[in-house]
Amino acid sequence: MEVEGRVLGTPLPAPCPGGGAEPPEVLALDDDEDDLEVFSKDASLAEVNSFSPSMPISPSSMINQYKFEDEPELGDLFITVDDPESHITAIETFITYRVVTKTSRGEFDSSEYEVRRRYQDFLWLKSKLEEAHPTLIIPPLPEKFIMKGMVERFSDEFIETRRKALHKFLNRIADHPTLTFNEDFKIFLTAQAWELSSHKKQGPGLLSRMGQTVRAVTSSVRGGVKNRPEMFTEMNHYMETFSQKINVLDKIAHRIYKEEREYFNEMKEYGPIYTLWSASEEDIADSLKGVASCIDKCCKATEKWMAGLSENLLPILHEYVLYSEILMGVLKRRDQIQGELDSKVDALANKKTEKDMCLATWESFLASQTVDLHVEEDSEDRP
Amino acid sequence: LLSSRAVEPQSEGQCAPVDSLWRRYSEFELLRNYLSVTYPHIVVPPLPEKRADFVWHKLSADNMDPDFVERRRIGLENFLLRVASHPVLCQDKIFYSFLTQEGGWKEMVNETGFQIKADSRLKALNATFRVKNPDKRFTELKHYSDELQSVISHLLRVRARVADRLYGVYKVHGNYGRVFSEWSAIEKEMGDGLQSAGHHMDVYAASIDDILEEEEHYADQLKEYLFYAEALRAVCRKHELMQYDLEMAAQDLTSKKQQCEELATGTVRTFSLKGMTSKLFGQETPEQREAKVKVLEEQIQEGEEQLKSKNLEGRDFVKSAWADIERFKEQKNHDLKEALISYAVMQISMCKKGIQVWTNAKECFSKM
């Protein structure tokens, strides 16, 4: 089987050590592409490539591999998310976003769609995609709410950040060669509000979804870790460490932003004092005014820096935090599936043993019967 | 009392019997008090702060903190240099012996009896409120020194807060250094780049300590002028006091003259208690009146002489005070300009260092 790709640009040891019967090409690495440019402004992200559906699914190739590309592969589906509006009902207040889709694809009845969706709908879509394609990496959604962030739940800043993230989310799905053809995705983009809610109700019920979660938990507890091939152990270790580091980086970046903002606030007060002073002076008035204007310029520069930080670095770090969570989830799923496989293999082995034992019992019985017969015959023969 | 020692520089000019000796902060205070009282028309240089003020969080507010003690020592040295370079003050004998005479200096100062000459605070306050015709220039100067004091203390407070915040920003970047280093351990391609970038982050975080220490020097220069404002006000107060004294003396003289006239002519033009009592208890005899008039005439004579000398004193004071004030203004403008220039230079150097660090880090990242 021909599988190529990289995992987040992580160079896993190319010669795959004895991990059983896994084909070594699974980890064919291409070392010259540098994917992880967290600190460069134009880092473009995630194209999720899955292997073709016709491939037999084996535990070893369960691991998702994807490569980052700069250009979207498919250009016939354009989606925008904008125009947040708040809706107030008796029970709750929520925000809807306008989702505009333009497409030239045949399977869409029309070439343009405009619908309104709320965050819950995005969550639903994500879970449907995860269900339908458990082996793929579904792009991250922005979180439900920020616990200790610097932003309130419904502040403009928060809504805008979320809107941008939702926009990215849908576009990544659209650019994904497999996910883009998902039926639920299409419905999400095209259905009117009432159509969508009735469609949602049709899905597998809460119980079955719970069942999946339970299975996942129990199997991880049981430890699909037993027969984990070494490469996945390494990957797990890497992901754990990476996840931890990226989380810390995220925290640091936020903290820096916060400190920078406080610095900016103080600086804003600092400059005008020099101006005030210059009013009492004659000879040095100009010098003082000069200092005031310099401090002012520093303030503006600081503002620019903060904007750059919050528009570029912070969101990217954040995405990778989410990605690392997704990947940990994927690895867990792999372990879970491995666990299931192992238990089935065990069960099979047990059955086989049982069968062998049965067979042995019958054979020995038959053998004993035959012996008896011969003994009888022999005794009969003796006059 | 705080015990802070200053080893003094070589004394000025004349044969220096002693090169260095020890002085406590309280002795500096005594010296300054003596100078303020003895030369009220001079803007006497201020002492550095006794206790740490305008601190930002890293700087200890502890008066025993070595950094604070060192900065105060420099301030005391600066004080002595200022006095020594002042055309009038440097010639003072008490100042000279402060620099040269180890023991018995305190007693010598107290023997001058300068404390008696000192004006009471209450008297001064009273004069400030009641004076009718102070020289306008002094009134303006007083306003200026109030403004100066308020603006500089505000500036120092905010600067301390800015320093605090800047410290925070730099130090948090140090965390990057740690995380990069840990992260580089699990990366193959990016490992080296991360490691070196982390090193640069550490350098960046460490650089703030020196930067802020230099800025303290700037703050100290401003503080000196903050305290100078008080010295300016002292001179203005002295003028107001003298002027008030003069006005009171003139007023007193006028009323005595009037009394004299009334007694002489026998008319009572203004109400006076004496007049009432004399009406109640009977008129005085002509002899008594004559005696009174004579006394008054003597007093008036004295009064006029006193008034003359007070006037002269007042004018002399104004002249010499204003001369020193002009000298002070020039010194102030020069010093503050220098301070602002060196502050700007500091900022430039800080920014350049920052640019260097980030350029290096960027290189590390782009090579990853």
Tab-separated table of C-alpha atoms in Angstrom, chain B:
chain	number	residue	atom	x	y	z
B	1	LEU	CA	18.292	58.155	62.803
B	2	LEU	CA	19.677	56.594	59.709
B	3	SER	CA	23.257	55.706	59.662
B	4	SER	CA	24.692	56.163	56.267
B	5	ARG	CA	28.272	56.855	55.717
B	6	ALA	CA	29.763	58.895	52.997
B	7	VAL	CA	33.382	58.871	52.263
B	8	GLU	CA	33.965	62.297	50.938
B	9	PRO	CA	36.090	63.420	48.101
B	10	GLN	CA	39.097	65.588	48.596
B	11	SER	CA	38.143	68.915	50.002
B	12	GLU	CA	38.173	71.973	47.839
B	13	GLY	CA	40.987	74.424	47.413
B	14	GLN	CA	42.823	75.166	50.640
B	15	CYS	CA	45.295	72.937	52.380
B	16	ALA	CA	43.426	69.729	53.089
B	17	PRO	CA	44.476	68.305	56.411
B	18	VAL	CA	42.152	65.330	56.182
B	19	ASP	CA	41.447	63.472	52.973
B	20	SER	CA	38.393	61.587	53.952
B	21	LEU	CA	36.223	61.131	56.947
B	22	TRP	CA	32.932	59.617	57.893
B	23	ARG	CA	29.654	61.507	58.149
B	24	ARG	CA	26.222	60.363	59.020
B	25	TYR	CA	23.145	61.368	57.061
B	26	SER	CA	21.972	63.382	60.052
B	27	GLU	CA	25.131	65.460	59.912
B	28	PHE	CA	24.402	66.270	56.300
B	29	GLU	CA	20.960	67.393	57.383
B	30	LEU	CA	22.484	69.585	60.048
B	31	LEU	CA	24.839	71.152	57.538
B	32	ARG	CA	22.036	71.898	55.167
B	33	ASN	CA	19.839	73.419	57.853
B	34	TYR	CA	22.704	75.613	58.887
B	35	LEU	CA	23.260	76.779	55.321
B	36	SER	CA	19.545	77.459	54.714
B	37	VAL	CA	19.292	79.623	57.801
B	38	THR	CA	22.578	81.411	57.298
B	39	TYR	CA	22.032	82.136	53.619
B	40	PRO	CA	18.314	82.576	53.211
B	41	HIS	CA	18.724	84.334	49.890
B	42	ILE	CA	20.499	81.356	48.348
B	43	VAL	CA	18.769	78.418	46.716
B	44	VAL	CA	20.507	75.791	48.813
B	45	PRO	CA	21.074	72.439	47.068
B	46	PRO	CA	18.808	69.689	48.374
B	47	LEU	CA	19.744	66.416	49.995
B	48	PRO	CA	18.842	63.095	48.398
B	49	GLU	CA	15.820	61.313	49.812
B	50	LYS	CA	16.109	59.826	53.250
B	51	ARG	CA	13.746	56.988	52.459
B	52	ALA	CA	13.222	55.194	49.195
B	53	ASP	CA	10.375	56.794	47.354
B	54	PHE	CA	8.876	56.291	43.900
B	55	VAL	CA	9.841	52.639	43.937
B	56	TRP	CA	8.766	50.158	41.379
B	57	HIS	CA	8.339	46.623	42.409
B	58	LYS	CA	11.756	45.281	41.861
B	59	LEU	CA	13.514	48.020	43.710
B	60	SER	CA	13.378	47.333	47.352
B	61	ALA	CA	11.640	49.946	49.465
B	62	ASP	CA	14.002	48.883	52.175
B	63	ASN	CA	16.305	51.687	53.207
B	64	MET	CA	19.036	49.210	53.945
B	65	ASP	CA	18.960	47.828	50.432
B	66	PRO	CA	22.486	48.136	49.041
B	67	ASP	CA	21.345	49.632	45.750
B	68	PHE	CA	19.404	52.326	47.553
B	69	VAL	CA	22.256	53.048	49.917
B	70	GLU	CA	24.642	53.364	47.027
B	71	ARG	CA	22.356	55.730	45.163
B	72	ARG	CA	21.942	57.814	48.256
B	73	ARG	CA	25.669	57.965	48.696
B	74	ILE	CA	26.013	59.288	45.183
B	75	GLY	CA	23.289	61.823	45.990
B	76	LEU	CA	25.161	63.021	49.045
B	77	GLU	CA	28.339	63.352	47.085
B	78	ASN	CA	26.439	65.341	44.514
B	79	PHE	CA	25.117	67.615	47.250
B	80	LEU	CA	28.605	68.402	48.447
B	81	LEU	CA	29.776	69.064	44.919
B	82	ARG	CA	26.926	71.472	44.383
B	83	VAL	CA	27.742	73.359	47.554
B	84	ALA	CA	31.417	73.389	46.724
B	85	SER	CA	30.767	74.835	43.292
B	86	HIS	CA	28.462	77.561	44.544
B	87	PRO	CA	30.240	80.956	44.546
B	88	VAL	CA	28.896	81.971	47.945
B	89	LEU	CA	28.403	78.717	49.805
B	90	CYS	CA	31.789	77.250	49.095
B	91	GLN	CA	33.439	79.889	51.224
B	92	ASP	CA	31.520	79.052	54.333
B	93	LYS	CA	33.736	77.943	57.194
B	94	ILE	CA	31.315	75.457	58.632
B	95	PHE	CA	31.142	73.783	55.256
B	96	TYR	CA	34.877	73.676	55.111
B	97	SER	CA	35.186	72.073	58.483
B	98	PHE	CA	32.438	69.603	57.547
B	99	LEU	CA	34.847	68.350	54.948
B	100	THR	CA	37.975	68.493	57.022
B	101	GLN	CA	37.294	68.312	60.708
B	102	GLU	CA	36.559	64.893	62.087
B	103	GLY	CA	35.415	65.526	65.618
B	104	GLY	CA	33.598	68.335	67.284
B	105	TRP	CA	31.997	69.590	64.116
B	106	LYS	CA	28.493	69.214	65.469
B	107	GLU	CA	29.259	71.285	68.503
B	108	MET	CA	30.834	73.944	66.332
B	109	VAL	CA	27.697	74.215	64.259
B	110	ASN	CA	25.444	74.455	67.254
B	111	GLU	CA	27.648	77.130	68.743
B	112	THR	CA	26.890	79.399	65.846
B	113	GLY	CA	23.450	79.598	67.323
B	114	PHE	CA	21.906	79.388	63.886
B	115	GLN	CA	18.844	77.637	65.254
B	116	ILE	CA	17.814	80.808	66.968
B	117	LYS	CA	17.975	82.699	63.742
B	118	ALA	CA	15.676	80.248	62.076
B	119	ASP	CA	12.230	81.596	61.358
B	120	SER	CA	9.347	79.773	62.899
B	121	ARG	CA	7.125	77.917	60.538
B	122	LEU	CA	4.081	79.567	61.982
B	123	LYS	CA	5.471	83.016	61.473
B	124	ALA	CA	6.286	82.202	57.888
B	125	LEU	CA	2.836	80.800	57.210
B	126	ASN	CA	1.253	83.837	58.735
B	127	ALA	CA	3.319	86.122	56.558
B	128	THR	CA	2.431	84.213	53.413
B	129	PHE	CA	-1.219	84.794	54.013
B	130	ARG	CA	-1.060	88.334	55.163
B	131	VAL	CA	1.571	89.978	53.067
B	132	LYS	CA	0.102	92.694	50.873
B	133	ASN	CA	2.791	93.663	48.417
B	134	PRO	CA	5.319	90.970	47.743
B	135	ASP	CA	7.561	91.296	44.743
B	136	LYS	CA	5.586	89.816	41.839
B	137	ARG	CA	8.560	87.836	40.643
B	138	PHE	CA	8.671	85.882	43.861
B	139	THR	CA	4.990	85.117	43.707
B	140	GLU	CA	5.449	83.784	40.198
B	141	LEU	CA	8.472	81.809	41.269
B	142	LYS	CA	6.449	80.242	44.041
B	143	HIS	CA	3.802	79.133	41.559
B	144	TYR	CA	6.462	77.775	39.293
B	145	SER	CA	8.044	75.745	42.051
B	146	ASP	CA	4.644	74.339	43.023
B	147	GLU	CA	4.036	73.295	39.443
B	148	LEU	CA	7.509	71.873	39.108
B	149	GLN	CA	7.117	69.818	42.221
B	150	SER	CA	3.741	68.440	41.263
B	151	VAL	CA	4.692	67.634	37.682
B	152	ILE	CA	7.964	65.942	38.544
B	153	SER	CA	6.457	63.798	41.281
B	154	HIS	CA	3.674	62.737	38.928
B	155	LEU	CA	6.246	61.969	36.267
B	156	LEU	CA	8.370	59.917	38.622
B	157	ARG	CA	5.367	57.922	39.784
B	158	VAL	CA	4.237	57.062	36.278
B	159	ARG	CA	7.780	56.332	35.156
B	160	ALA	CA	8.056	53.840	37.992
B	161	ARG	CA	4.882	52.136	36.801
B	162	VAL	CA	6.091	52.063	33.212
B	163	ALA	CA	9.353	50.530	34.391
B	164	ASP	CA	7.420	47.912	36.280
B	165	ARG	CA	5.407	46.944	33.207
B	166	LEU	CA	8.376	46.920	30.926
B	167	TYR	CA	10.114	44.613	33.348
B	168	GLY	CA	7.160	42.274	33.165
B	169	VAL	CA	7.171	42.175	29.376
B	170	TYR	CA	10.865	41.389	29.171
B	171	LYS	CA	10.844	38.764	31.870
B	172	VAL	CA	7.914	36.814	30.460
B	173	HIS	CA	9.905	36.399	27.281
B	174	GLY	CA	12.373	34.469	29.362
B	175	ASN	CA	9.784	31.719	29.528
B	176	TYR	CA	10.093	31.322	25.808
B	177	GLY	CA	13.728	30.475	26.357
B	178	ARG	CA	12.880	27.678	28.715
B	179	VAL	CA	10.083	26.223	26.597
B	180	PHE	CA	12.060	26.407	23.367
B	181	SER	CA	14.887	24.581	24.997
B	182	GLU	CA	12.585	21.842	26.261
B	183	TRP	CA	10.748	21.669	22.991
B	184	SER	CA	13.924	21.450	20.946
B	185	ALA	CA	14.646	18.152	22.654
B	186	ILE	CA	11.816	16.388	20.829
B	187	GLU	CA	12.325	18.035	17.469
B	188	LYS	CA	14.782	16.887	14.849
B	189	GLU	CA	14.777	19.497	12.115
B	190	MET	CA	13.723	22.382	14.280
B	191	GLY	CA	15.777	21.455	17.299
B	192	ASP	CA	18.830	23.596	16.628
B	193	GLY	CA	16.856	26.629	15.563
B	194	LEU	CA	14.667	26.455	18.631
B	195	GLN	CA	17.609	25.993	20.916
B	196	SER	CA	19.458	29.065	19.663
B	197	ALA	CA	16.298	31.139	19.521
B	198	GLY	CA	15.664	30.179	23.114
B	199	HIS	CA	19.084	31.434	24.023
B	200	HIS	CA	18.293	34.801	22.473
B	201	MET	CA	15.075	34.990	24.428
B	202	ASP	CA	17.050	34.468	27.611
B	203	VAL	CA	19.410	37.267	26.642
B	204	TYR	CA	16.458	39.512	25.971
B	205	ALA	CA	14.854	38.798	29.316
B	206	ALA	CA	18.096	39.399	31.177
B	207	SER	CA	18.816	42.696	29.448
B	208	ILE	CA	16.074	44.580	31.236
B	209	ASP	CA	17.916	44.631	34.550
B	210	ASP	CA	20.735	46.810	33.268
B	211	ILE	CA	18.374	48.998	31.292
B	212	LEU	CA	16.262	49.832	34.306
B	213	GLU	CA	19.243	50.419	36.519
B	214	GLU	CA	20.420	53.078	34.103
B	215	GLU	CA	16.974	54.605	34.105
B	216	GLU	CA	17.172	54.960	37.865
B	217	HIS	CA	19.998	57.386	37.305
B	218	TYR	CA	17.685	59.501	35.164
B	219	ALA	CA	15.044	59.349	37.863
B	220	ASP	CA	17.579	60.522	40.416
B	221	GLN	CA	18.451	63.528	38.310
B	222	LEU	CA	14.796	64.488	38.174
B	223	LYS	CA	14.424	63.886	41.872
B	224	GLU	CA	17.135	66.398	42.635
B	225	TYR	CA	15.089	69.092	40.938
B	226	LEU	CA	11.972	67.902	42.631
B	227	PHE	CA	13.681	68.648	45.920
B	228	TYR	CA	15.113	71.885	44.578
B	229	ALA	CA	11.537	73.108	44.261
B	230	GLU	CA	11.344	73.151	48.030
B	231	ALA	CA	14.537	75.195	48.251
B	232	LEU	CA	13.044	77.730	45.833
B	233	ARG	CA	9.939	77.978	47.921
B	234	ALA	CA	12.068	78.598	51.007
B	235	VAL	CA	13.627	81.652	49.402
B	236	CYS	CA	10.214	82.966	48.391
B	237	ARG	CA	8.941	82.433	51.898
B	238	LYS	CA	11.841	84.364	53.312
B	239	HIS	CA	11.055	87.271	51.037
B	240	GLU	CA	7.412	87.212	52.038
B	241	LEU	CA	8.412	87.165	55.664
B	242	MET	CA	10.713	90.137	55.262
B	243	GLN	CA	8.165	92.014	53.254
B	244	TYR	CA	5.474	91.302	55.797
B	245	ASP	CA	7.791	92.407	58.557
B	246	LEU	CA	8.422	95.613	56.667
B	247	GLU	CA	4.739	96.204	56.118
B	248	MET	CA	4.009	95.600	59.762
B	249	ALA	CA	6.766	97.957	60.817
B	250	ALA	CA	5.487	100.650	58.459
B	251	GLN	CA	1.977	100.158	59.748
B	252	ASP	CA	3.143	100.353	63.307
B	253	LEU	CA	5.048	103.546	62.606
B	254	THR	CA	2.041	105.142	60.969
B	255	SER	CA	-0.202	104.377	63.903
B	256	LYS	CA	2.381	105.692	66.371
B	257	LYS	CA	2.650	108.889	64.383
B	258	GLN	CA	-1.067	109.232	64.466
B	259	GLN	CA	-1.213	108.677	68.193
B	260	CYS	CA	1.433	111.257	68.663
B	261	GLU	CA	-0.473	113.743	66.598
B	262	GLU	CA	-3.676	113.112	68.505
B	263	LEU	CA	-2.007	113.527	71.836
B	264	ALA	CA	-0.365	116.698	70.674
B	265	THR	CA	-3.491	118.267	69.288
B	266	GLY	CA	-5.797	116.760	71.819
B	267	THR	CA	-8.139	115.427	69.235
B	268	VAL	CA	-9.115	111.902	69.048
B	269	ARG	CA	-9.524	110.965	65.449
B	270	THR	CA	-9.393	107.289	65.708
B	271	PHE	CA	-10.835	105.048	68.234
B	272	SER	CA	-8.316	103.705	70.657
B	273	LEU	CA	-8.611	101.829	73.868
B	274	LYS	CA	-6.332	104.308	75.520
B	275	GLY	CA	-8.628	107.046	74.478
B	276	MET	CA	-11.623	105.269	75.912
B	277	THR	CA	-9.947	104.447	79.155
B	278	SER	CA	-8.727	107.949	79.537
B	279	LYS	CA	-12.286	109.142	78.931
B	280	LEU	CA	-13.558	106.702	81.523
B	281	PHE	CA	-10.919	107.251	84.062
B	282	GLY	CA	-10.414	110.846	83.595
B	283	GLN	CA	-8.213	112.924	81.430
B	284	GLU	CA	-4.538	112.899	81.803
B	285	THR	CA	-2.665	115.759	83.131
B	286	PRO	CA	-0.734	117.818	80.630
B	287	GLU	CA	2.483	116.552	82.215
B	288	GLN	CA	1.426	112.984	81.648
B	289	ARG	CA	0.520	113.804	78.093
B	290	GLU	CA	3.846	115.511	77.519
B	291	ALA	CA	5.662	112.434	78.808
B	292	LYS	CA	3.687	110.213	76.543
B	293	VAL	CA	4.364	112.339	73.536
B	294	LYS	CA	8.051	112.288	74.274
B	295	VAL	CA	8.051	108.513	74.518
B	296	LEU	CA	6.181	108.222	71.293
B	297	GLU	CA	8.517	110.614	69.528
B	298	GLU	CA	11.441	108.496	70.578
B	299	GLN	CA	9.706	105.402	69.391
B	300	ILE	CA	8.867	107.048	66.123
B	301	GLN	CA	12.470	107.998	65.685
B	302	GLU	CA	13.546	104.446	66.327
B	303	GLY	CA	10.822	103.159	64.105
B	304	GLU	CA	11.841	105.310	61.192
B	305	GLU	CA	15.401	104.148	61.448
B	306	GLN	CA	14.308	100.573	61.712
B	307	LEU	CA	12.035	100.993	58.745
B	308	LYS	CA	14.864	102.433	56.739
B	309	SER	CA	17.164	99.553	57.534
B	310	LYS	CA	14.430	97.013	56.985
B	311	ASN	CA	13.743	98.549	53.621
B	312	LEU	CA	17.378	98.334	52.767
B	313	GLU	CA	17.590	94.788	53.993
B	314	GLY	CA	14.565	93.887	51.944
B	315	ARG	CA	15.952	95.412	48.801
B	316	ASP	CA	19.306	93.772	49.281
B	317	PHE	CA	17.656	90.472	49.857
B	318	VAL	CA	15.598	90.770	46.722
B	319	LYS	CA	18.616	91.731	44.709
B	320	SER	CA	20.912	88.976	45.899
B	321	ALA	CA	18.165	86.361	45.976
B	322	TRP	CA	17.180	87.141	42.446
B	323	ALA	CA	20.766	86.908	41.305
B	324	ASP	CA	21.058	83.435	42.758
B	325	ILE	CA	17.728	82.490	41.279
B	326	GLU	CA	18.941	83.443	37.849
B	327	ARG	CA	22.046	81.346	38.415
B	328	PHE	CA	19.828	78.506	39.524
B	329	LYS	CA	17.607	78.805	36.462
B	330	GLU	CA	20.553	78.456	34.163
B	331	GLN	CA	21.875	75.508	36.096
B	332	LYS	CA	18.465	73.884	36.035
B	333	ASN	CA	17.951	74.329	32.311
B	334	HIS	CA	21.377	72.992	31.565
B	335	ASP	CA	21.096	70.004	33.862
B	336	LEU	CA	17.618	69.015	32.757
B	337	LYS	CA	18.539	69.242	29.113
B	338	GLU	CA	21.485	66.957	29.773
B	339	ALA	CA	19.276	64.572	31.678
B	340	LEU	CA	16.742	64.429	28.862
B	341	ILE	CA	19.464	63.866	26.309
B	342	SER	CA	20.979	61.000	28.245
B	343	TYR	CA	17.497	59.544	28.737
B	344	ALA	CA	16.960	59.592	24.997
B	345	VAL	CA	20.345	57.976	24.447
B	346	MET	CA	19.396	55.265	26.917
B	347	GLN	CA	16.160	54.592	25.103
B	348	ILE	CA	17.914	54.392	21.770
B	349	SER	CA	20.430	51.940	23.129
B	350	MET	CA	17.675	49.837	24.642
B	351	CYS	CA	15.788	49.715	21.362
B	352	LYS	CA	18.918	48.870	19.418
B	353	LYS	CA	19.634	45.994	21.754
B	354	GLY	CA	16.099	44.767	21.320
B	355	ILE	CA	16.347	44.948	17.548
B	356	GLN	CA	19.583	42.985	17.677
B	357	VAL	CA	18.095	40.224	19.775
B	358	TRP	CA	15.002	39.854	17.650
B	359	THR	CA	16.982	39.957	14.434
B	360	ASN	CA	19.079	37.114	15.772
B	361	ALA	CA	16.011	35.180	16.835
B	362	LYS	CA	14.397	35.726	13.461
B	363	GLU	CA	17.466	34.320	11.790
B	364	CYS	CA	17.287	31.243	13.964
B	365	PHE	CA	13.665	30.752	13.050
B	366	SER	CA	14.165	31.226	9.356
B	367	LYS	CA	16.976	28.715	9.368
B	368	MET	CA	14.805	26.085	11.007
